[in-house]
């Protein structure tokens, strides 16, 4: 008797779990998360045009194209990975940048919030692009990992033969390479693919490129995170990969709670490493491995990376300490209530974000800097951890006023 009851209980539990999963999926479909739209609201393609039109390109280069009198903005340095990191580096460098603009008599660029969002999206995209790898090490790895056994130097013998080494060159840019790794056929006899680590894949791709350096990947610049979000659902990724730590999925969580490889080519390496396990999980679930086009891969990757750059949360109380400690209060008042020299900043209907803080800098920075100099103060530098708290403070109403 007991065993029958146990069976009924476990069936009931299984049904409840399925219903719950179904509800979670439905909820995710119906409610694209709002905070994720902080960065995606900008369009990298428009940002690329603004970068030229607003004259940034006169001083800054991206991937080597542009001026050389200011830091290159397209290198994969850690310091500009998220909008808050970007706004901090912009904020801290602003006085010297303003000085350079004055010295070179460059018209100061006027930017509104949409334009800053576009520029940030573009700079962010430029940063995700990989540095060119080491082609000599890449050749060694190509042989060591067995790629050379199929991708030989000779031209194809038959129609089904793998493309020769030379032909791989056509796919040797970050997004196309990731697409190729996703679509890559399994090795014969379900052999586990030889694992690639760290920058191995960058070096292999550099070999396929014959060492030619990587420029900006326009597939990524044209990517659309909203389309990526849709594809994530349409291509069944969401059935196996949670985004918000829900249990019950067979693949690793791909949401913001977990680090992805830092660049696209390294993500391609991770797809190669996991391809057999992923194929097996797909056969077990009766899912056919979806083939992806370049553009689809670009949209998916843009989506996956953009959800890692949501606004940091923060505490208004800590933000008040930051506001005091960084010296903002010496002009704006200890409660940011405003003084005779600087405007009031706080209110519960404020919607400051990293993007609007960046906009403030372009719109009010030079005037602010002028006051800093007049008062004999030091420019208030920010550190990355400050941003979330500072935003929470500025967006909260001062005590006694609601
Ligand atoms: C007249 C030259 C000039 C122009 C025009 C210019 N910048 Fe700069 N920018 C600089 C200089 C110089 C620095 C570095 C200042 C320093 O050394 O602290 C800088 C720093 C930066 C930084 C921080 C760099 C880092 O290493 O993290 C960012 C981001 C930036 N600029 C973005 C822009 C954008 C966006 C535009 C166009 C709207 C622009 N700049 C226009 C000269 C310029
Ligand atoms: C067992 C044979 C085999 C091995 C080993 C192999 N490949 Fe492939 N690869 C193929 C075949 C077959 C295709 C063509 C698939 C198609 O056309 O759909 C391919 C396609 C590719 C492509 C896409 C080419 C294009 O232009 O679309 C790239 C890039 C690639 N392989 C890289 C690699 C790398 C890097 C390795 C080693 C880490 C490797 N392959 C190991 C058989 C192999
Ligand atoms: C049937 C289930 C299933 C589906 C559908 C699926 N995956 Fe996976 N995926 C897995 C499993 C399982 C792994 C882990 C394999 C392992 O442990 O080696 C994985 C691994 C990955 C990884 C490597 C993660 C890491 O740790 O770096 C990426 C990236 C990935 N999947 C992306 C996707 C994308 C994008 C889609 C949709 C186009 C997708 N997957 C669809 C099951 C799935
Ligand atoms: C030396 C005085 C001074 C200091 C220090 C200072 N500010 Fe300002 N700030 C100003 C002035 C003056 C303006 C208005 C500039 C204008 O009218 O263009 C301003 C404008 C602003 C604005 C835009 C207000 C609006 O109307 O949109 C914000 C936001 C802001 N500051 C934040 C800060 C933060 C955060 C700090 C500390 C990291 C800081 N300020 C430090 C003088 C200062």
Coordinates of C-alpha atoms and ligand atoms in Angstrom, one line a residue:
X1 CA 0.0 0.0 0.0
X2 CA 2.7 2.4 1.1
X3 CA 4.6 1.9 -2.2
X4 CA 1.5 2.8 -4.2
X5 CA 1.1 6.0 -2.1
X6 CA 4.7 6.8 -2.6
X7 CA 4.3 6.4 -6.3
X8 CA 1.2 8.7 -6.3
X9 CA 3.1 11.3 -4.3
X10 CA 6.1 11.2 -6.6
X11 CA 3.8 11.5 -9.7
X12 CA 2.1 14.5 -8.0
X13 CA 5.5 16.0 -7.3
X14 CA 6.7 15.5 -10.8
X15 CA 3.5 17.1 -12.2
X16 CA 3.9 20.0 -9.8
X17 CA 7.6 20.5 -10.8
X18 CA 6.7 20.5 -14.5
X19 CA 3.9 23.0 -13.9
X20 CA 6.3 25.2 -12.1
X21 CA 8.9 25.0 -14.8
X22 CA 6.2 25.7 -17.4
X23 CA 5.2 28.7 -15.3
X24 CA 8.8 29.9 -15.1
X25 CA 9.2 29.6 -18.8
X26 CA 6.0 31.4 -19.5
X27 CA 7.0 34.1 -17.1
X28 CA 10.4 34.6 -18.8
X29 CA 8.7 34.8 -22.2
X30 CA 6.2 37.3 -21.0
X31 CA 8.5 39.5 -18.9
X32 CA 11.8 40.5 -20.5
X33 CA 13.7 41.8 -17.4
X34 CA 13.8 45.5 -17.2
X35 CA 17.2 46.2 -15.7
X36 CA 18.9 44.4 -18.6
X37 CA 17.9 47.1 -21.0
X38 CA 20.4 49.6 -19.5
X39 CA 23.0 48.9 -22.1
X40 CA 21.0 47.3 -24.9
X41 CA 19.0 50.5 -25.2
X42 CA 21.9 51.9 -27.1
X43 CA 22.6 50.8 -30.6
X44 CA 26.3 50.1 -31.4
X45 CA 25.8 50.9 -35.1
X46 CA 24.6 54.4 -34.2
X47 CA 27.4 54.7 -31.7
X48 CA 29.9 54.0 -34.4
X49 CA 28.5 56.9 -36.5
X50 CA 28.5 59.2 -33.5
X51 CA 32.1 58.3 -32.7
X52 CA 33.0 59.8 -36.0
X53 CA 30.5 62.7 -36.2
X54 CA 31.2 63.9 -32.6
X55 CA 35.0 64.0 -33.3
X56 CA 36.0 61.3 -30.8
X57 CA 37.9 59.6 -33.6
X58 CA 40.2 62.6 -34.0
X59 CA 41.9 61.7 -30.7
X60 CA 40.9 58.1 -30.0
X61 CA 41.3 55.0 -32.1
X62 CA 39.3 51.8 -32.1
X63 CA 41.3 48.8 -33.1
X64 CA 43.9 51.0 -34.6
X65 CA 41.6 53.2 -36.7
X66 CA 41.6 56.8 -35.5
X67 CA 43.7 59.3 -33.7
X68 CA 46.7 58.5 -31.4
X69 CA 46.7 61.4 -29.0
X70 CA 44.4 59.7 -26.6
X71 CA 44.0 56.1 -25.3
X72 CA 42.9 53.4 -27.7
X73 CA 39.3 52.5 -26.7
X74 CA 39.0 49.1 -28.4
X75 CA 41.4 47.0 -26.4
X76 CA 40.2 44.1 -24.3
X77 CA 41.3 45.7 -21.0
X78 CA 39.2 44.8 -18.0
X79 CA 38.6 48.3 -17.0
X80 CA 35.8 49.1 -19.4
X81 CA 33.7 45.9 -19.2
X82 CA 30.4 47.4 -17.9
X83 CA 28.6 50.7 -18.3
X84 CA 29.6 51.6 -14.7
X85 CA 33.3 50.8 -15.4
X86 CA 33.0 52.9 -18.6
X87 CA 31.5 55.9 -16.8
X88 CA 34.1 55.7 -14.1
X89 CA 37.0 55.7 -16.5
X90 CA 35.4 58.6 -18.5
X91 CA 34.7 60.5 -15.3
X92 CA 38.2 60.2 -14.0
X93 CA 39.9 61.1 -17.3
X94 CA 37.5 64.0 -18.0
X95 CA 39.6 67.0 -16.8
X96 CA 42.6 66.0 -18.9
X97 CA 40.3 65.2 -21.9
X98 CA 38.7 68.7 -21.6
X99 CA 42.1 70.2 -21.4
X100 CA 43.2 68.5 -24.6
X101 CA 40.0 69.6 -26.4
X102 CA 40.7 73.2 -25.4
X103 CA 44.3 73.0 -26.4
X104 CA 43.4 71.5 -29.8
X105 CA 40.5 74.0 -30.2
X106 CA 38.1 71.1 -30.9
X107 CA 34.4 72.0 -30.6
X108 CA 33.1 70.5 -27.5
X109 CA 30.7 67.6 -28.4
X110 CA 27.1 68.0 -27.3
X111 CA 25.6 64.7 -26.4
X112 CA 22.2 63.7 -25.2
X113 CA 21.3 60.6 -23.2
X114 CA 20.4 58.5 -26.2
X115 CA 23.6 59.4 -27.9
X116 CA 25.6 58.5 -24.8
X117 CA 23.8 55.2 -24.7
X118 CA 24.7 54.5 -28.3
X119 CA 28.3 55.5 -27.8
X120 CA 28.6 53.3 -24.7
X121 CA 27.0 50.4 -26.6
X122 CA 29.6 50.9 -29.4
X123 CA 32.6 51.2 -27.0
X124 CA 31.4 48.2 -25.1
X125 CA 31.2 46.2 -28.3
X126 CA 34.6 47.3 -29.4
X127 CA 36.0 46.1 -26.1
X128 CA 34.6 42.5 -26.6
X129 CA 36.7 42.0 -29.6
X130 CA 39.7 39.8 -29.1
X131 CA 43.3 40.8 -29.4
X132 CA 45.0 39.0 -32.2
X133 CA 46.6 35.7 -31.0
X134 CA 50.0 34.2 -31.5
X135 CA 50.0 32.5 -34.9
X136 CA 53.1 30.5 -34.3
X137 CA 51.7 29.0 -31.1
X138 CA 48.5 28.6 -33.0
X139 CA 50.1 26.3 -35.6
X140 CA 51.5 24.1 -32.9
X141 CA 48.1 23.8 -31.3
X142 CA 46.3 23.2 -34.6
X143 CA 48.5 20.1 -35.0
X144 CA 48.6 19.1 -31.4
X145 CA 44.8 19.2 -31.0
X146 CA 44.2 17.3 -34.2
X147 CA 42.6 20.0 -36.3
X148 CA 45.2 19.3 -39.0
X149 CA 44.1 15.8 -39.5
X150 CA 40.9 17.0 -41.2
X151 CA 41.8 20.5 -42.2
X152 CA 44.8 19.7 -44.3
X153 CA 47.0 22.0 -46.5
X154 CA 45.7 20.4 -49.7
X155 CA 42.6 21.4 -51.5
X156 CA 39.5 19.2 -51.0
X157 CA 39.6 15.7 -52.5
X158 CA 35.9 15.1 -52.4
X159 CA 32.7 17.1 -51.8
X160 CA 32.3 15.8 -48.2
X161 CA 35.9 16.4 -47.3
X162 CA 36.5 18.9 -44.5
X163 CA 37.5 22.4 -45.8
X164 CA 41.2 22.8 -46.2
X165 CA 43.1 25.1 -43.9
X166 CA 43.0 28.0 -46.4
X167 CA 39.2 27.9 -46.5
X168 CA 39.0 28.3 -42.7
X169 CA 40.3 31.8 -43.2
X170 CA 36.9 33.0 -44.5
X171 CA 35.4 32.3 -41.0
X172 CA 38.4 33.6 -39.1
X173 CA 36.7 36.6 -37.4
X174 CA 35.2 36.4 -33.9
X175 CA 31.5 36.0 -34.6
X176 CA 31.9 33.8 -37.7
X177 CA 34.4 31.6 -35.7
X178 CA 31.9 31.2 -32.9
X179 CA 29.2 30.3 -35.5
X180 CA 31.6 27.7 -37.0
X181 CA 32.4 26.2 -33.6
X182 CA 28.7 26.0 -32.8
X183 CA 27.9 24.3 -36.2
X184 CA 31.0 22.2 -36.2
X185 CA 30.4 18.5 -36.8
X186 CA 31.1 16.0 -34.0
X187 CA 34.4 14.1 -34.2
X188 CA 34.0 10.5 -35.5
X189 CA 32.9 7.8 -33.0
X190 CA 31.6 10.4 -30.5
X191 CA 35.2 11.2 -29.5
X192 CA 35.6 13.8 -26.8
X193 CA 37.0 17.0 -28.4
X194 CA 40.5 17.8 -27.3
X195 CA 40.1 20.6 -24.8
X196 CA 41.2 24.2 -25.5
X197 CA 42.1 26.5 -22.6
X198 CA 42.6 30.2 -22.1
X199 CA 43.8 31.9 -25.2
X200 CA 44.3 28.6 -27.2
X201 CA 41.5 29.4 -29.5
X202 CA 42.8 33.0 -30.1
X203 CA 46.1 31.5 -31.2
X204 CA 44.5 28.9 -33.5
X205 CA 42.4 31.6 -35.1
X206 CA 45.5 33.8 -35.6
X207 CA 47.1 30.9 -37.4
X208 CA 44.0 30.6 -39.7
X209 CA 44.3 34.3 -40.3
X210 CA 48.0 33.9 -41.1
X211 CA 48.7 36.3 -38.3
X212 CA 46.7 39.2 -39.8
X213 CA 45.3 41.3 -37.0
X214 CA 41.6 41.4 -36.1
X215 CA 39.7 44.6 -36.8
X216 CA 36.3 45.6 -35.5
X217 CA 33.8 42.9 -36.1
X218 CA 30.9 44.6 -37.9
X219 CA 28.7 41.6 -37.4
X220 CA 28.8 42.4 -33.7
X221 CA 28.4 46.1 -34.2
X222 CA 25.2 45.4 -36.1
X223 CA 23.9 42.9 -33.5
X224 CA 20.7 43.4 -31.7
X225 CA 20.2 42.3 -28.2
X226 CA 16.4 42.2 -28.5
X227 CA 16.6 39.8 -31.4
X228 CA 19.2 37.8 -29.3
X229 CA 16.7 37.5 -26.5
X230 CA 14.1 36.2 -28.9
X231 CA 16.5 33.7 -30.4
X232 CA 17.6 32.5 -27.0
X233 CA 14.0 31.3 -26.6
X234 CA 13.3 30.2 -30.2
X235 CA 16.5 28.1 -30.5
X236 CA 15.6 26.3 -27.2
X237 CA 18.7 27.6 -25.3
X238 CA 16.4 28.6 -22.5
X239 CA 15.1 25.0 -22.0
X240 CA 18.6 23.9 -21.0
X241 CA 20.3 27.1 -19.8
X242 CA 18.8 29.1 -17.0
X243 CA 19.4 32.8 -16.9
X244 CA 18.5 33.5 -13.3
X245 CA 19.7 30.5 -11.4
X246 CA 16.5 28.5 -11.5
X247 CA 17.1 24.8 -10.9
X248 CA 16.2 21.9 -13.1
X249 CA 18.2 22.7 -16.3
X250 CA 20.7 20.3 -17.8
X251 CA 23.2 22.9 -19.0
X252 CA 25.1 25.5 -17.0
X253 CA 23.5 28.8 -16.1
X254 CA 24.3 31.4 -18.7
X255 CA 22.8 34.3 -16.7
X256 CA 24.6 37.3 -15.2
X257 CA 25.4 35.3 -12.0
X258 CA 28.0 33.3 -13.8
X259 CA 31.1 34.4 -15.7
X260 CA 31.3 33.7 -19.4
X261 CA 34.7 33.6 -21.1
X262 CA 35.8 37.2 -21.4
X263 CA 35.9 37.4 -25.2
X264 CA 34.1 36.0 -28.1
X265 CA 36.8 33.8 -29.5
X266 CA 37.3 32.3 -26.0
X267 CA 33.5 31.7 -25.9
X268 CA 33.9 29.9 -29.3
X269 CA 36.6 27.8 -27.5
X270 CA 34.1 26.9 -24.8
X271 CA 31.5 25.9 -27.3
X272 CA 34.1 23.6 -28.9
X273 CA 35.0 22.1 -25.5
X274 CA 31.4 21.5 -24.6
X275 CA 30.1 20.4 -28.0
X276 CA 29.9 16.7 -27.3
X277 CA 28.2 17.0 -23.9
X278 CA 25.8 19.5 -25.4
X279 CA 25.0 17.2 -28.4
X280 CA 24.4 14.4 -26.0
X281 CA 22.0 16.5 -23.9
X282 CA 20.2 17.5 -27.0
X283 CA 19.7 13.9 -28.2
X284 CA 18.5 12.9 -24.7
X285 CA 15.9 15.7 -24.9
X286 CA 15.1 14.9 -28.5
X287 CA 16.2 18.4 -29.5
X288 CA 17.8 18.8 -32.9
X289 CA 21.0 20.9 -32.7
X290 CA 19.9 24.2 -34.3
X291 CA 22.3 25.5 -37.0
X292 CA 23.0 29.1 -36.5
X293 CA 23.8 31.8 -39.0
X294 CA 26.5 34.5 -38.5
X295 CA 23.9 37.1 -37.7
X296 CA 22.0 34.9 -35.3
X297 CA 25.2 34.1 -33.4
X298 CA 26.0 37.8 -33.2
X299 CA 22.6 38.6 -31.7
X300 CA 22.8 35.7 -29.2
X301 CA 26.3 36.7 -28.1
X302 CA 25.3 40.4 -27.8
X303 CA 22.4 39.3 -25.7
X304 CA 24.4 37.0 -23.4
X305 CA 27.1 39.6 -22.8
X306 CA 24.7 42.5 -22.4
X307 CA 22.8 40.9 -19.5
X308 CA 26.1 40.9 -17.7
X309 CA 26.3 44.6 -17.7
X310 CA 23.1 45.5 -15.9
X311 CA 23.3 48.4 -13.4
X312 CA 25.0 47.5 -10.1
X313 CA 22.6 47.7 -7.1
X314 CA 23.6 50.0 -4.3
X315 CA 22.7 51.5 -1.0
X316 CA 21.7 55.2 -0.6
X317 CA 23.3 55.3 2.9
X318 CA 26.7 54.2 1.5
X319 CA 26.1 56.5 -1.4
X320 CA 25.9 59.4 1.0
X321 CA 29.3 58.5 2.4
X322 CA 30.7 58.3 -1.1
X323 CA 29.2 61.7 -2.0
X324 CA 30.9 63.2 1.1
X325 CA 34.2 61.2 0.7
X326 CA 34.8 62.0 -2.9
X327 CA 34.2 65.7 -2.3
X328 CA 31.0 66.1 -4.3
X329 CA 29.3 67.6 -1.2
X330 CA 31.8 70.5 -1.0
X331 CA 29.9 72.0 -3.9
X332 CA 26.5 70.3 -4.0
X333 CA 26.0 70.3 -0.2
X334 CA 26.2 67.4 2.2
X335 CA 22.7 66.3 1.4
X336 CA 23.0 67.1 -2.3
X337 CA 20.4 69.8 -1.6
X338 CA 22.3 72.3 -3.7
X339 CA 24.4 75.4 -2.7
X340 CA 25.0 78.8 -4.3
X341 CA 27.7 77.3 -6.5
X342 CA 26.1 74.0 -7.6
X343 CA 22.6 72.7 -8.2
X344 CA 20.5 70.4 -6.1
X345 CA 20.7 66.8 -7.3
X346 CA 18.4 64.6 -5.3
X347 CA 14.8 63.5 -5.7
X348 CA 12.9 60.3 -5.6
X349 CA 11.8 60.7 -9.2
X350 CA 15.4 60.9 -10.4
X351 CA 16.4 58.1 -12.8
X352 CA 20.1 58.4 -12.8
X353 CA 22.0 55.5 -14.4
X354 CA 25.5 55.0 -15.6
X355 CA 24.4 56.3 -19.0
X356 CA 22.9 59.5 -17.5
X357 CA 25.9 60.0 -15.3
X358 CA 28.0 59.8 -18.5
X359 CA 25.6 62.4 -20.1
X360 CA 26.0 64.7 -17.1
X361 CA 29.7 64.6 -17.6
X362 CA 29.5 65.6 -21.3
X363 CA 26.9 68.3 -20.5
X364 CA 28.1 69.8 -17.2
X365 CA 31.6 68.5 -16.9
X366 CA 33.5 71.5 -18.3
X367 CA 31.5 73.9 -16.1
X368 CA 32.1 71.6 -13.1
X369 CA 35.7 71.4 -13.8
X370 CA 36.0 75.2 -14.0
X371 CA 34.5 75.5 -10.5
X372 CA 36.9 72.8 -9.3
X373 CA 39.8 74.9 -10.5
X374 CA 38.4 78.2 -9.2
X375 CA 37.9 76.7 -5.7
X376 CA 41.4 75.1 -5.8
X377 CA 39.9 71.7 -5.3
X378 CA 40.9 68.3 -6.8
X379 CA 38.7 66.7 -9.4
X380 CA 36.5 64.2 -7.6
X381 CA 37.7 60.8 -8.8
X382 CA 35.3 57.9 -8.6
X383 CA 36.1 54.2 -8.1
X384 CA 34.1 51.5 -9.7
X385 CA 32.4 50.3 -6.6
X386 CA 31.1 53.8 -6.0
X387 CA 28.6 53.9 -8.9
X388 CA 25.8 51.7 -7.6
X389 CA 25.7 53.4 -4.2
X390 CA 26.0 56.9 -5.7
X391 CA 23.1 56.3 -8.1
X392 CA 21.0 54.9 -5.2
X393 CA 21.8 58.1 -3.2
X394 CA 21.0 60.5 -6.0
X395 CA 17.7 58.7 -6.9
X396 CA 16.4 58.8 -3.3
X397 CA 14.5 61.7 -1.8
X398 CA 16.2 63.7 0.9
X399 CA 14.7 63.1 4.4
X400 CA 11.7 65.2 5.2
X401 CA 10.8 65.5 1.6
X402 CA 8.9 62.8 -0.2
Ligands
LIG1 C1 40.8 66.4 -28.2 C2 41.0 65.0 -28.0 C3 39.8 64.2 -27.5 C4 38.6 64.1 -28.0 C5 38.0 64.8 -29.2 C6 37.9 63.1 -27.2 N1 38.7 62.6 -26.2 FE1 38.3 61.1 -24.9 N2 40.2 61.4 -24.0 C7 41.1 62.2 -24.5 C8 42.3 62.1 -23.6 C9 43.6 62.9 -23.8 C10 42.0 61.1 -22.6 C11 42.9 60.6 -21.5 C12 42.9 61.6 -20.4 C13 43.9 61.1 -19.4 O1 45.0 60.8 -19.7 O2 43.5 61.0 -18.2 C14 40.6 60.7 -22.9 C15 40.0 59.7 -22.2 C16 38.8 59.1 -22.6 C17 38.2 57.9 -22.0 C18 38.8 57.1 -20.8 C19 39.9 56.3 -21.4 C20 40.3 55.1 -20.6 O3 41.5 54.8 -20.7 O4 39.5 54.5 -20.0 C21 37.0 57.7 -22.6 C22 36.0 56.5 -22.4 C23 36.9 58.7 -23.7 N3 37.9 59.5 -23.6 C24 35.8 58.8 -24.6 C25 35.6 59.8 -25.5 C26 34.5 59.9 -26.3 C27 33.2 59.0 -26.3 C28 34.7 61.0 -27.1 C29 33.7 61.6 -28.2 C30 32.4 62.0 -27.7 C31 36.0 61.5 -26.8 N4 36.5 60.8 -25.8 C32 36.6 62.7 -27.4 C33 41.1 63.1 -25.6 C34 39.9 63.2 -26.4
LIG2 C1 37.1 14.9 -37.8 C2 37.5 16.0 -38.7 C3 37.6 17.4 -38.1 C4 38.4 17.8 -37.1 C5 39.3 17.0 -36.2 C6 38.2 19.2 -37.0 N1 37.3 19.6 -38.0 FE1 36.8 21.5 -38.4 N2 35.4 20.9 -39.8 C7 35.3 19.6 -40.2 C8 34.3 19.5 -41.2 C9 33.8 18.3 -41.9 C10 33.8 20.8 -41.4 C11 32.8 21.3 -42.4 C12 31.4 21.4 -41.8 C13 30.4 21.9 -42.7 O1 30.7 22.3 -43.8 O2 29.2 22.0 -42.2 C14 34.6 21.7 -40.5 C15 34.4 23.1 -40.4 C16 35.3 23.9 -39.6 C17 35.2 25.3 -39.7 C18 34.2 26.2 -40.5 C19 34.7 26.4 -41.8 C20 33.7 27.4 -42.6 O3 34.3 28.1 -43.4 O4 32.5 27.3 -42.3 C21 36.2 25.8 -38.8 C22 36.5 27.2 -38.5 C23 36.8 24.6 -38.3 N3 36.2 23.5 -38.8 C24 37.9 24.6 -37.3 C25 38.4 23.5 -36.7 C26 39.3 23.6 -35.6 C27 39.9 24.8 -35.0 C28 39.6 22.3 -35.3 C29 40.6 21.8 -34.2 C30 40.4 22.4 -32.8 C31 38.9 21.4 -36.1 N4 38.1 22.2 -37.0 C32 38.9 20.0 -36.1 C33 36.0 18.5 -39.7 C34 36.9 18.5 -38.7
LIG3 C1 19.4 20.1 -24.8 C2 20.1 21.0 -23.9 C3 20.8 22.2 -24.5 C4 20.4 23.1 -25.4 C5 19.1 23.1 -26.1 C6 21.5 24.1 -25.4 N1 22.5 23.7 -24.6 FE1 24.2 24.8 -24.3 N2 24.9 23.3 -23.1 C7 24.2 22.2 -22.7 C8 25.0 21.4 -21.8 C9 24.6 20.1 -21.1 C10 26.3 22.1 -21.7 C11 27.5 21.7 -20.8 C12 28.3 20.7 -21.5 C13 29.4 20.2 -20.6 O1 29.2 20.1 -19.4 O2 30.5 20.0 -21.1 C14 26.2 23.3 -22.5 C15 27.2 24.2 -22.7 C16 27.0 25.5 -23.3 C17 28.0 26.5 -23.3 C18 29.4 26.5 -22.7 C19 29.1 27.1 -21.3 C20 30.4 27.5 -20.6 O3 30.5 27.0 -19.5 O4 31.2 28.2 -21.1 C21 27.5 27.6 -24.1 C22 28.1 28.9 -24.3 C23 26.2 27.1 -24.5 N3 25.9 25.9 -24.0 C24 25.3 27.9 -25.3 C25 24.1 27.5 -25.8 C26 23.3 28.3 -26.6 C27 23.6 29.7 -27.1 C28 22.2 27.5 -26.9 C29 21.0 27.9 -27.9 C30 21.4 28.2 -29.2 C31 22.3 26.3 -26.2 N4 23.5 26.3 -25.5 C32 21.4 25.2 -26.3 C33 22.9 21.9 -23.1 C34 22.2 22.6 -24.0
LIG4 C1 33.8 72.3 -7.6 C2 32.4 72.1 -7.5 C3 31.7 70.7 -7.8 C4 32.1 69.5 -7.4 C5 33.3 69.1 -6.5 C6 31.2 68.5 -8.0 N1 30.2 69.2 -8.7 FE1 28.7 68.4 -9.8 N2 28.2 70.3 -10.5 C7 28.9 71.4 -10.2 C8 28.3 72.5 -11.0 C9 28.7 74.0 -11.0 C10 27.3 71.9 -11.8 C11 26.4 72.6 -12.8 C12 27.2 72.8 -14.0 C13 26.4 73.4 -15.2 O1 25.5 74.2 -14.9 O2 26.7 73.0 -16.3 C14 27.3 70.5 -11.5 C15 26.4 69.6 -12.0 C16 26.3 68.3 -11.6 C17 25.3 67.4 -12.1 C18 24.2 67.7 -13.1 C19 23.0 68.3 -12.5 C20 21.9 68.4 -13.5 O3 21.3 69.5 -13.5 O4 21.6 67.5 -14.2 C21 25.5 66.2 -11.4 C22 24.6 64.9 -11.5 C23 26.6 66.3 -10.6 N3 27.1 67.6 -10.7 C24 27.2 65.3 -9.8 C25 28.4 65.5 -9.1 C26 29.0 64.4 -8.4 C27 28.5 62.9 -8.4 C28 30.2 64.9 -7.9 C29 31.2 64.1 -7.1 C30 31.8 62.9 -7.7 C31 30.2 66.3 -8.2 N4 29.1 66.6 -9.0 C32 31.2 67.2 -7.8 C33 29.9 71.6 -9.3 C34 30.6 70.6 -8.7

